[in-house]
XYZ file of C-alpha atoms in Angstrom:
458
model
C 4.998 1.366 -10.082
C 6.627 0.155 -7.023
C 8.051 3.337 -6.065
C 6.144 5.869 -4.590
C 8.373 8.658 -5.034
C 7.413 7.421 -9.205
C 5.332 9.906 -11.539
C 3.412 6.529 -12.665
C 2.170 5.848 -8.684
C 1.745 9.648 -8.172
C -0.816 10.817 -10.825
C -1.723 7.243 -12.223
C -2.302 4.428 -9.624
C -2.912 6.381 -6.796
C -5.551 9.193 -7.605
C -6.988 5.992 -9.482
C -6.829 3.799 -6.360
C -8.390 5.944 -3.735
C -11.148 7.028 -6.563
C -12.237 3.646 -6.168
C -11.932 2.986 -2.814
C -13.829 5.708 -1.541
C -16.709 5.389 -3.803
C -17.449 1.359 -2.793
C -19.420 1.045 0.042
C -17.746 1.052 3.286
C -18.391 -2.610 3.625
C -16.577 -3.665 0.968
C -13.505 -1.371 1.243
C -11.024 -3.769 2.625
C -11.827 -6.097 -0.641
C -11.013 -2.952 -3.020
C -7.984 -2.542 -0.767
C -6.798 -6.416 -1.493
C -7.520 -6.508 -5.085
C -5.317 -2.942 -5.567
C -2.609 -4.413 -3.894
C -2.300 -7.716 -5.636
C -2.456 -5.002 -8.622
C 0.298 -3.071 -7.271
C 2.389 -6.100 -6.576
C 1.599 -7.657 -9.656
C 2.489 -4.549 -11.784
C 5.873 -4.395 -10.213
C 6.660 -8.135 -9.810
C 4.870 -10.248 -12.124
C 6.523 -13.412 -11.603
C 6.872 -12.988 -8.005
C 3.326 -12.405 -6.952
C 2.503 -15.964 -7.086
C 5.230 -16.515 -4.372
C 3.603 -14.202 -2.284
C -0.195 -15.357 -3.247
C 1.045 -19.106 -2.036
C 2.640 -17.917 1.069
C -0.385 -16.213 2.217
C -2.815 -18.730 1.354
C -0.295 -21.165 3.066
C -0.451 -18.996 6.146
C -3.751 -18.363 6.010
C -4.717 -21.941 6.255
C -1.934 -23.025 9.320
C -3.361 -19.952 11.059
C -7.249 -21.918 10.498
C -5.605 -25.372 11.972
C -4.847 -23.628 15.101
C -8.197 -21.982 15.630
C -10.007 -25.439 14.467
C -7.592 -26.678 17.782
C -8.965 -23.515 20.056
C -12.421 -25.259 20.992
C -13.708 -25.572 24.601
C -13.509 -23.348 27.915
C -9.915 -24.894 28.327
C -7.524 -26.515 26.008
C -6.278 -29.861 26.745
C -2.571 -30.884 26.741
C -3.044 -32.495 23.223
C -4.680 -29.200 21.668
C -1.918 -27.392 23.026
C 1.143 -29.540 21.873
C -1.240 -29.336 18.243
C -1.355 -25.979 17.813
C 2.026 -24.979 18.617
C 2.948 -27.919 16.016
C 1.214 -25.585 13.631
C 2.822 -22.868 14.507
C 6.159 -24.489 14.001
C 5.551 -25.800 11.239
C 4.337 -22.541 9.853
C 7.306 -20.510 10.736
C 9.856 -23.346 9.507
C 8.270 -22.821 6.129
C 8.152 -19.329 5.680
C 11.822 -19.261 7.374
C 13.242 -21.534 4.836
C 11.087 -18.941 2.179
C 12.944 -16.261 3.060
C 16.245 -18.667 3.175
C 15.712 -19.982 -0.175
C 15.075 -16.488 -2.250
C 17.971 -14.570 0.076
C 20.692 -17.787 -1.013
C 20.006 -17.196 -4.395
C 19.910 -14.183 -4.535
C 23.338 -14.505 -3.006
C 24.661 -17.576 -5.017
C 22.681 -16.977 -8.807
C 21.082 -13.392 -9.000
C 19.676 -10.743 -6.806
C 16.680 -10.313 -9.305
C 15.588 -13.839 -7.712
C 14.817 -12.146 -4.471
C 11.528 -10.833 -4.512
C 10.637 -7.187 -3.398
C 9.519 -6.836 0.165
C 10.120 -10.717 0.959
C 11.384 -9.850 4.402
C 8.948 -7.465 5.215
C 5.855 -9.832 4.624
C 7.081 -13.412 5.364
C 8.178 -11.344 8.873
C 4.568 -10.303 8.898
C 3.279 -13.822 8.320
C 5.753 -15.329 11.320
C 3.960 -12.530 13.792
C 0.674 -13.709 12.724
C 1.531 -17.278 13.107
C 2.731 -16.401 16.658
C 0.271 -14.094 17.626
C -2.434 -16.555 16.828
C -0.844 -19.150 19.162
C -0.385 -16.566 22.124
C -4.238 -15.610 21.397
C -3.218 -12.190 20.970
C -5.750 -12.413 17.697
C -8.728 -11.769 19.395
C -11.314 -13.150 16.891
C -10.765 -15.567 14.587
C -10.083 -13.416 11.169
C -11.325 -13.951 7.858
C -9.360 -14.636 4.775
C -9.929 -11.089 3.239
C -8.351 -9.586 6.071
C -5.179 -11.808 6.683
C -5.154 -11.239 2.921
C -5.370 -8.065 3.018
C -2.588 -8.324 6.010
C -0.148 -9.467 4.596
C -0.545 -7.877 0.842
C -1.459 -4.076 1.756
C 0.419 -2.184 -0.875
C 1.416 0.475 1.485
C 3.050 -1.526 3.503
C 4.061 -4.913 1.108
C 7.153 -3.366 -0.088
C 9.175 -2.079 2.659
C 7.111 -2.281 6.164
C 6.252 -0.513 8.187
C 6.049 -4.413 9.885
C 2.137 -4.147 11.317
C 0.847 -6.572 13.461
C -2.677 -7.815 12.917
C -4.501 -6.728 15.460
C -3.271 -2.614 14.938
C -4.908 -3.133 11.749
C -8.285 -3.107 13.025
C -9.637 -5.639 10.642
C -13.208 -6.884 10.589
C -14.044 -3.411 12.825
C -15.854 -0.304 11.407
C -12.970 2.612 10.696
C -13.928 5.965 11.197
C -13.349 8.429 7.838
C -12.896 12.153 7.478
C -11.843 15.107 5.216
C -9.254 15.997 8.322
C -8.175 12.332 8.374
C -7.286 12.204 4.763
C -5.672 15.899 5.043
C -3.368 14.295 7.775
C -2.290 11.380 6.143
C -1.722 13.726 2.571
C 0.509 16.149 4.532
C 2.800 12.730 5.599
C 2.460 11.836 2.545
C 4.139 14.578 1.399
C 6.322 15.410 4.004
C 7.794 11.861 3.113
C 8.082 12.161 -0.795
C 9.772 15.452 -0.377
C 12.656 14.232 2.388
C 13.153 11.161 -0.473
C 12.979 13.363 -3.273
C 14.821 16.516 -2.229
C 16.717 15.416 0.554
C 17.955 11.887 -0.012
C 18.099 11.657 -3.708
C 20.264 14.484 -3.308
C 22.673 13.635 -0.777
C 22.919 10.368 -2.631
C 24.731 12.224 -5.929
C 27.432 13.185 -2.924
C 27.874 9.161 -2.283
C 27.654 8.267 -5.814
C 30.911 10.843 -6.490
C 32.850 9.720 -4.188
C 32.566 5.911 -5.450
C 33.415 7.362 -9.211
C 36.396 9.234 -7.788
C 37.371 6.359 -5.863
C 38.068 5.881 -1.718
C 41.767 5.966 -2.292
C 41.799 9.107 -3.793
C 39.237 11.116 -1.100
C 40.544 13.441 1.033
C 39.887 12.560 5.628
C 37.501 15.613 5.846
C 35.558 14.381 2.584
C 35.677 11.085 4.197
C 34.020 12.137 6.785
C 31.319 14.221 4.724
C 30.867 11.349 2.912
C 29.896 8.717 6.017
C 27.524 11.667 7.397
C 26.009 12.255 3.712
C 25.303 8.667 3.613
C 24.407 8.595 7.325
C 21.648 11.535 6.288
C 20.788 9.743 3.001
C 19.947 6.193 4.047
C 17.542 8.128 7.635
C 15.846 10.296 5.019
C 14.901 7.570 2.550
C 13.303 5.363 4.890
C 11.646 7.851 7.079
C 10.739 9.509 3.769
C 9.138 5.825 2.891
C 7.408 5.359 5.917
C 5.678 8.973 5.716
C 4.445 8.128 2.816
C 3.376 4.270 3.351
C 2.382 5.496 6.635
C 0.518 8.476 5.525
C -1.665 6.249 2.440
C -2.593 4.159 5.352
C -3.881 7.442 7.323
C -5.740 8.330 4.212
C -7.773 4.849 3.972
C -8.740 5.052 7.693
C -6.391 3.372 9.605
C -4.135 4.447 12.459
C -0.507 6.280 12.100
C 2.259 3.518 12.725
C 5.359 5.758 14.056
C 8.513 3.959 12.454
C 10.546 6.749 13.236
C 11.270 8.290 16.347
C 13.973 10.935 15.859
C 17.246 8.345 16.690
C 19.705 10.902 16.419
C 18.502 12.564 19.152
C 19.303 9.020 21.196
C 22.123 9.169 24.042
C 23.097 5.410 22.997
C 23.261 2.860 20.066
C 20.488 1.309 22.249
C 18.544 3.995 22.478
C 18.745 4.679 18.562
C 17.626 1.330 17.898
C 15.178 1.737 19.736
C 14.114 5.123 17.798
C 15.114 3.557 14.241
C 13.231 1.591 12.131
C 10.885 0.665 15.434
C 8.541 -1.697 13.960
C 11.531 -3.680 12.679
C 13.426 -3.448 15.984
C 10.131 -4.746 17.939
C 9.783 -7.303 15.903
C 12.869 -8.806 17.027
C 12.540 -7.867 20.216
C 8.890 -10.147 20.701
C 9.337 -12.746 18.518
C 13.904 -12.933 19.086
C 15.109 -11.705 21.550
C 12.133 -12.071 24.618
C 11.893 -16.011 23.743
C 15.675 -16.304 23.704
C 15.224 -14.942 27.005
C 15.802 -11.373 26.955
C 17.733 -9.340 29.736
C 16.380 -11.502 32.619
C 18.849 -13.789 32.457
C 22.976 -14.111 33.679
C 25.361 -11.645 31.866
C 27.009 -15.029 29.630
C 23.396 -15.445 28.764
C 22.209 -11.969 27.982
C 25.606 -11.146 25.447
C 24.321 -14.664 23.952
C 21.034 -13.232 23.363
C 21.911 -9.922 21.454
C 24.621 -11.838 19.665
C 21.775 -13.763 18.543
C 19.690 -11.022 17.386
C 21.976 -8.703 15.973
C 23.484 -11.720 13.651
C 20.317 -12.061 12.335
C 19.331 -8.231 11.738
C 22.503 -7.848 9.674
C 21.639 -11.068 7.618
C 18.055 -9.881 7.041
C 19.512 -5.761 5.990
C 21.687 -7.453 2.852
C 23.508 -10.766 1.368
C 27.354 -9.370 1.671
C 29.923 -10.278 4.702
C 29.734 -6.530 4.870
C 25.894 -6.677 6.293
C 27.319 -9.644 9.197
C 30.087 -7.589 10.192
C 27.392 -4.687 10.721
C 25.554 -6.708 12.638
C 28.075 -7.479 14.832
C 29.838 -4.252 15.165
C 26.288 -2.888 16.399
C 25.813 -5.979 18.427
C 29.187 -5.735 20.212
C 29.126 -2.010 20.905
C 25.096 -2.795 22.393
C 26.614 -5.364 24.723
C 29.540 -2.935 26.213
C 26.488 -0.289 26.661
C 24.517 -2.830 28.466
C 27.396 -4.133 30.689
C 29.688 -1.362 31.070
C 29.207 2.324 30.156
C 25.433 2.456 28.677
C 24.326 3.622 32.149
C 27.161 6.005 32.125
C 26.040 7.583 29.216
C 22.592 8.530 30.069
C 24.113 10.071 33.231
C 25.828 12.687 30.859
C 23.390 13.231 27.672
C 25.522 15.374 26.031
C 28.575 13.258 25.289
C 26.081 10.077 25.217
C 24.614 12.307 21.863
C 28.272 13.091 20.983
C 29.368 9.374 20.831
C 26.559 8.584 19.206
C 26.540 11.175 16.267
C 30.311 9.764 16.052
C 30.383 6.300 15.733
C 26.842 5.865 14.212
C 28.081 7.369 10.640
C 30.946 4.590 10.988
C 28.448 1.731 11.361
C 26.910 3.162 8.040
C 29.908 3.411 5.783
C 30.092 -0.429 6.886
C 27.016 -0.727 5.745
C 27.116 1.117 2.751
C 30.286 -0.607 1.131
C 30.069 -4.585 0.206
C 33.630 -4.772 -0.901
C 35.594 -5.529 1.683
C 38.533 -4.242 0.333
C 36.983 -0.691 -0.270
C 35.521 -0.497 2.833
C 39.179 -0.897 4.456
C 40.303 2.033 1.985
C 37.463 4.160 3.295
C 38.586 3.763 6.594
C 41.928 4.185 5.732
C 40.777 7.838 4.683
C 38.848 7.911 8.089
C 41.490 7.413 10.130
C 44.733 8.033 7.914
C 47.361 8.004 11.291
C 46.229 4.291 11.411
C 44.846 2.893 8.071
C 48.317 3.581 6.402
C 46.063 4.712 3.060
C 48.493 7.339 1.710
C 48.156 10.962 0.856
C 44.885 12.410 -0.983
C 45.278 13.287 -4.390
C 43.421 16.562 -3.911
C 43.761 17.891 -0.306
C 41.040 20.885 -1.209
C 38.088 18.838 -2.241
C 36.652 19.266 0.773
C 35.353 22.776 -0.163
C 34.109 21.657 -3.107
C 31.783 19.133 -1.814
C 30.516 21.600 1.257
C 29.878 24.090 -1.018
C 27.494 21.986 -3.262
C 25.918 20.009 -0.232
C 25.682 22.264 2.524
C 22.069 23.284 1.851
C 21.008 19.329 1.992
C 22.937 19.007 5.217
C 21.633 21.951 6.989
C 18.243 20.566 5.964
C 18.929 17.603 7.389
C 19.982 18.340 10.891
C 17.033 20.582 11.018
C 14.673 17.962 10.363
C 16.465 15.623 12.965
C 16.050 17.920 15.908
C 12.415 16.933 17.247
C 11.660 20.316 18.102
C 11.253 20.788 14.461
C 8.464 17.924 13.838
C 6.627 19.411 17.140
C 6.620 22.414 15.829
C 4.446 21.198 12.674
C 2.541 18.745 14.221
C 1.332 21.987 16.115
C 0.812 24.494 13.449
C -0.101 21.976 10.804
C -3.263 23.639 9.768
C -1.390 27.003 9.501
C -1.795 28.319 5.884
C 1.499 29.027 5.612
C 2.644 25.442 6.462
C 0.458 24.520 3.984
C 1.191 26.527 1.334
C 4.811 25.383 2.074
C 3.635 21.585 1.764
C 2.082 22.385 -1.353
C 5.335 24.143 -2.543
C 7.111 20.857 -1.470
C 5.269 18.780 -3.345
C 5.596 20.301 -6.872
C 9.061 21.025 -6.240
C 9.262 16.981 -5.746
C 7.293 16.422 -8.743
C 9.977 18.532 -10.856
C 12.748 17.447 -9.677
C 11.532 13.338 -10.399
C 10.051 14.945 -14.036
C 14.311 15.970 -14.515
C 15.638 12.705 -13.606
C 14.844 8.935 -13.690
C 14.282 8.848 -9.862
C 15.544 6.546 -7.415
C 14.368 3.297 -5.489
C 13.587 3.567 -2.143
C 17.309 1.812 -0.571
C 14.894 -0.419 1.201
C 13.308 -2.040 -1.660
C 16.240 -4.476 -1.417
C 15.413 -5.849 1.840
């Protein structure tokens, strides 16, 4: 039930869930909200739940010590030093959480790490934080930072909220219109999973069962922007839909997505991807580090910094570091030499972009080390030294049966596209293509087993 893109959350859980929800009294909504999603949680990690249950009671009750420490028209020096001892002390626990599950999932089994670990103990540090900068206005009550940190939209795979865009304790406005939004995201998402992503990722999937060495350069290339297409599609598909249930229950629409590959940069596309991630690291990393105010040794020490840790949190192989630093390294060389360069000239800043973002992927996508340096081999054959393709020609083969999906794709990544149907939404024949969408998605996850969302594993 975990899944979203499953027929058991589509016609069971859901169209159960919101039943319920909107037939309590609006006063005791966010309550039928918590108990669903220590349902949903519990359904798809039974063991597991209790590890998040203890971690937000745990928060819950550091984040009461500092308000306890918040009395009077001024704090004194002593409630000060207290309540950023709480904080610490909060964030050192749920860090060494998240440390704990991720080495053994590393060193024992990756069925010890717990779904959506990252996504809420990074929740719980921004609340901790947030709380000590008083950017919590009033002090909240334990259904809502329950209800925080558990939210089954969100619990799984983010978007990463912060508490206050939540709107918690405050009266949320409902409407017909409202829910038809957030449906129509809904399904916009479960279709670019469904038929997009799941699709493209039976092109990956072949090319590991034929093997790297054996791959052709142009399928090579195919390949890294399948994958590159795959891996966008399946989270922005996820966030749709998390994004769009959370339209549906009356709260706002938290953009996660903000067409990267239209960026001029690997900056810029950072900025675009995965944004609620990226600001995360940017408040509660990189801006207490010190952030760009500082001298240039300092400022390549801070992204460094950052950018280690992002490719730790994405995955447990080497594969996920070197990421990390490959994106950190070619963010530091935008930011002292050429970035500034590139946004003078758009076009080729797109162009080396759409080149060299694929190639961060495939290091991404491949945890074997030695694999990954075949798959480059096939990338750049004058220098990898990989030897000649067994079958020159299966280049057609491939376009032929993918084109469609890729054509799709590139459509749906030029933001002209999404402006045109957030303008003619309500057009009948948008929504008769919507509707045409969604059934085709239902079919096509009737035929098959259906896939996890990639970002389940994070």
């Amino acid at each position: 039930m975990v899944s979203f893109s499953s027929l058991e959350f589509l016609f069971r859980f859901l169209p159960v869930f919101l039943i319920l929800y909107f037939v309590t009294p609006v006063k005791y909504r966010d309550i039928m909200l918590l108990l669903g999603s220590v349902i949903f949680y519990a359904v798809g990690e039974p063991v597991f739940i209790l590890v998040l249950i203890a971690a937000t009671l745990f928060n819950y009750f550091m984040g009461v010590r500092m308000w306890k420490l918040n009395e009077g028209f001024q704090l004194s020096d002593w409630q000060k030093k207290r309540r950023r001892r709480c904080m610490i002390e909060a964030v050192i626990v749920d860090v060494a959480l998240l440390a704990v599950f991720k080495g053994l999932a590393v060193f024992v089994s990756n069925e010890l790490l717990p779904l959506g670990l990252s996504f809420y103990i990074f929740k719980m540090i921004s609340y901790q934080v947030d709380t000590l900068h008083k950017e919590i206005w009033d002090k909240p009550k334990f259904q809502h930072v329950a209800l925080y940190f558990t939210m089954f939209p969100q619990v799984v795979s983010g978007p990463i909220m912060r508490y206050n865009e939540g709107g918690f304790g405050l009266q949320r406005t409902y409407s017909l219109e409202q829910f038809e939004d957030g449906f129509k995201l809904f399904v916009i998402g479960l279709g670019m999973k469904v038929l997009l992503a799941d699709r493209l990722a039976i092109l990956w999937n072949d090319l590991q069962m034929i093997g790297f060495q054996s791959i052709s350069t142009p399928l090579a290339w195919f390949g890294a922007f399948g994958y590159s297409l795959r891996l966008y599609f399946d989270f922005w598909g996820y966030s749709l839909m998390a994004s769009g249930i959370m339209v549906m229950l009356g709260f706002d629409f938290i953009e996660n997505f903000n067409h990267p590959y239209a960026s001029k940069s690997i900056s810029e596309f950072y900025r675009r991807w995965h944004v609620t991630l990226g600001n995360w690291f940017r408040d509660y990393v990189y801006i207490p580090l010190g952030g760009s105010r500082c001298r240039k040794g300092r400022l390549v020490f801070n992204l460094a910094v950052v950018w280690l840790l992002t490719g730790i949190w994405h995955g447990n192989g080497l594969n996920y570091v070197i990421w990390g630093g490959v994106l950190g390294l070619l963010i530091i060389l935008e930011k002292l030499l050429y970035g500034k360069f590139l946004q003078k000239v758009p076009f080729l800043g797109n162009v080396y972009l759409l080149a060299v973002i694929p190639l961060t992927w495939v290091i991404f996508a491949i945890t074997d080390l030695k694999q990954l340096g075949i798959y480059f081999g096939r990338l750049f054959p004058f220098i990898g030294g990989a030897g000649i393709a067994v079958n020159g020609q299966d280049i057609m083969k491939y376009s032929r049966n993918y084109s469609v999906y890729f054509i799709a794709g590139i459509l749906l990544c030029i933001p002209a596209v999404w402006e045109f149907y957030e303008k003619h939404k309500k057009h009948p024949v948008i929504v008769l293509a919507l509707v045409g969408v969604f059934w085709l998605s239902i079919y096509f996850l009737s035929c098959s087993a259906g896939n996890p969302f990639m970002y389940l594993n994070f």
